[in-house]
Amino acid sequence: IPEIVIDGENGLLVSKNAYADEIAKAIAILLSMPEKIECMKEKSFNIWQDTANASLNFESFACKLSN
């Protein structure tokens, strides 16, 4: 996930073995700032478009595989 989630920019990361209180804290942070959530959603979509959208990135991916 750290490959596509930039902590605080397009999401929040919790530790690999996060306990419920750490997850709850991250959720509470997000819920306390709805305007930031909209910005994070847009940034997430843009990162996905640039890195994971197969219809846009297939040729680049295929070239990397063939080299």
PDB file of C-alpha atoms in Angstrom:
ATOM      1  CA  ILE A   1       0.000   0.000   0.000  1.00  0.00           C
ATOM      2  CA  PRO A   2       2.770   2.563   0.630  1.00  0.00           C
ATOM      3  CA  GLU A   3       3.411   2.425  -3.114  1.00  0.00           C
ATOM      4  CA  ILE A   4       0.126   4.220  -3.776  1.00  0.00           C
ATOM      5  CA  VAL A   5      -0.820   5.835  -0.462  1.00  0.00           C
ATOM      6  CA  ILE A   6       1.135   8.896   0.575  1.00  0.00           C
ATOM      7  CA  ASP A   7       0.425   9.297   4.272  1.00  0.00           C
ATOM      8  CA  GLY A   8      -1.526  12.485   4.887  1.00  0.00           C
ATOM      9  CA  GLU A   9      -1.785  13.307   1.185  1.00  0.00           C
ATOM     10  CA  ASN A  10      -4.157  10.761  -0.314  1.00  0.00           C
ATOM     11  CA  GLY A  11      -4.870   8.633   2.718  1.00  0.00           C
ATOM     12  CA  LEU A  12      -3.596   7.650   6.116  1.00  0.00           C
ATOM     13  CA  LEU A  13      -1.301   4.738   6.764  1.00  0.00           C
ATOM     14  CA  VAL A  14      -1.377   2.713   9.956  1.00  0.00           C
ATOM     15  CA  SER A  15       1.272   0.270  11.047  1.00  0.00           C
ATOM     16  CA  LYS A  16       1.314  -3.217   9.593  1.00  0.00           C
ATOM     17  CA  ASN A  17       0.144  -4.777  12.857  1.00  0.00           C
ATOM     18  CA  ALA A  18      -2.140  -1.934  13.908  1.00  0.00           C
ATOM     19  CA  TYR A  19      -4.400  -2.413  16.884  1.00  0.00           C
ATOM     20  CA  ALA A  20      -7.991  -1.239  16.906  1.00  0.00           C
ATOM     21  CA  ASP A  21      -7.129   2.001  18.724  1.00  0.00           C
ATOM     22  CA  GLU A  22      -4.648   3.034  16.016  1.00  0.00           C
ATOM     23  CA  ILE A  23      -7.191   2.303  13.286  1.00  0.00           C
ATOM     24  CA  ALA A  24      -9.919   4.119  15.233  1.00  0.00           C
ATOM     25  CA  LYS A  25      -7.632   7.153  15.632  1.00  0.00           C
ATOM     26  CA  ALA A  26      -6.983   7.268  11.860  1.00  0.00           C
ATOM     27  CA  ILE A  27     -10.715   7.019  11.137  1.00  0.00           C
ATOM     28  CA  ALA A  28     -11.478   9.765  13.666  1.00  0.00           C
ATOM     29  CA  ILE A  29      -8.881  12.027  12.064  1.00  0.00           C
ATOM     30  CA  LEU A  30     -10.468  11.533   8.655  1.00  0.00           C
ATOM     31  CA  LEU A  31     -13.987  12.072   9.949  1.00  0.00           C
ATOM     32  CA  SER A  32     -12.945  15.318  11.617  1.00  0.00           C
ATOM     33  CA  MET A  33     -11.954  16.910   8.306  1.00  0.00           C
ATOM     34  CA  PRO A  34     -14.437  16.150   5.507  1.00  0.00           C
ATOM     35  CA  GLU A  35     -12.913  18.772   3.190  1.00  0.00           C
ATOM     36  CA  LYS A  36      -9.548  16.993   3.407  1.00  0.00           C
ATOM     37  CA  ILE A  37     -11.241  13.696   2.498  1.00  0.00           C
ATOM     38  CA  GLU A  38     -12.422  15.188  -0.805  1.00  0.00           C
ATOM     39  CA  CYS A  39      -8.892  16.352  -1.584  1.00  0.00           C
ATOM     40  CA  MET A  40      -7.483  12.921  -0.646  1.00  0.00           C
ATOM     41  CA  LYS A  41     -10.026  11.189  -2.891  1.00  0.00           C
ATOM     42  CA  GLU A  42      -8.998  13.325  -5.850  1.00  0.00           C
ATOM     43  CA  LYS A  43      -5.291  12.740  -5.216  1.00  0.00           C
ATOM     44  CA  SER A  44      -5.919   8.998  -4.860  1.00  0.00           C
ATOM     45  CA  PHE A  45      -7.725   8.884  -8.187  1.00  0.00           C
ATOM     46  CA  ASN A  46      -4.916  10.793  -9.890  1.00  0.00           C
ATOM     47  CA  ILE A  47      -2.265   8.464  -8.486  1.00  0.00           C
ATOM     48  CA  TRP A  48      -4.300   5.446  -9.589  1.00  0.00           C
ATOM     49  CA  GLN A  49      -4.651   6.934 -13.088  1.00  0.00           C
ATOM     50  CA  ASP A  50      -0.889   7.463 -13.291  1.00  0.00           C
ATOM     51  CA  THR A  51       0.210   4.130 -11.852  1.00  0.00           C
ATOM     52  CA  ALA A  52      -2.477   1.463 -11.919  1.00  0.00           C
ATOM     53  CA  ASN A  53      -5.064   2.158 -14.611  1.00  0.00           C
ATOM     54  CA  ALA A  54      -4.419  -0.691 -17.048  1.00  0.00           C
ATOM     55  CA  SER A  55      -6.185   0.983 -19.953  1.00  0.00           C
ATOM     56  CA  LEU A  56      -3.836   3.968 -19.671  1.00  0.00           C
ATOM     57  CA  ASN A  57      -0.651   2.207 -18.613  1.00  0.00           C
ATOM     58  CA  PHE A  58      -0.675  -1.093 -20.492  1.00  0.00           C
ATOM     59  CA  GLU A  59       1.865  -0.114 -23.152  1.00  0.00           C
ATOM     60  CA  SER A  60       4.318   1.238 -20.585  1.00  0.00           C
ATOM     61  CA  PHE A  61       3.898  -1.874 -18.445  1.00  0.00           C
ATOM     62  CA  ALA A  62       4.367  -4.192 -21.446  1.00  0.00           C
ATOM     63  CA  CYS A  63       7.558  -2.359 -22.431  1.00  0.00           C
ATOM     64  CA  LYS A  64       8.955  -2.746 -18.925  1.00  0.00           C
ATOM     65  CA  LEU A  65       8.217  -6.482 -19.034  1.00  0.00           C
ATOM     66  CA  SER A  66       9.895  -6.939 -22.403  1.00  0.00           C
ATOM     67  CA  ASN A  67      13.124  -5.206 -21.386  1.00  0.00           C
TER      68      ASN A  67
END
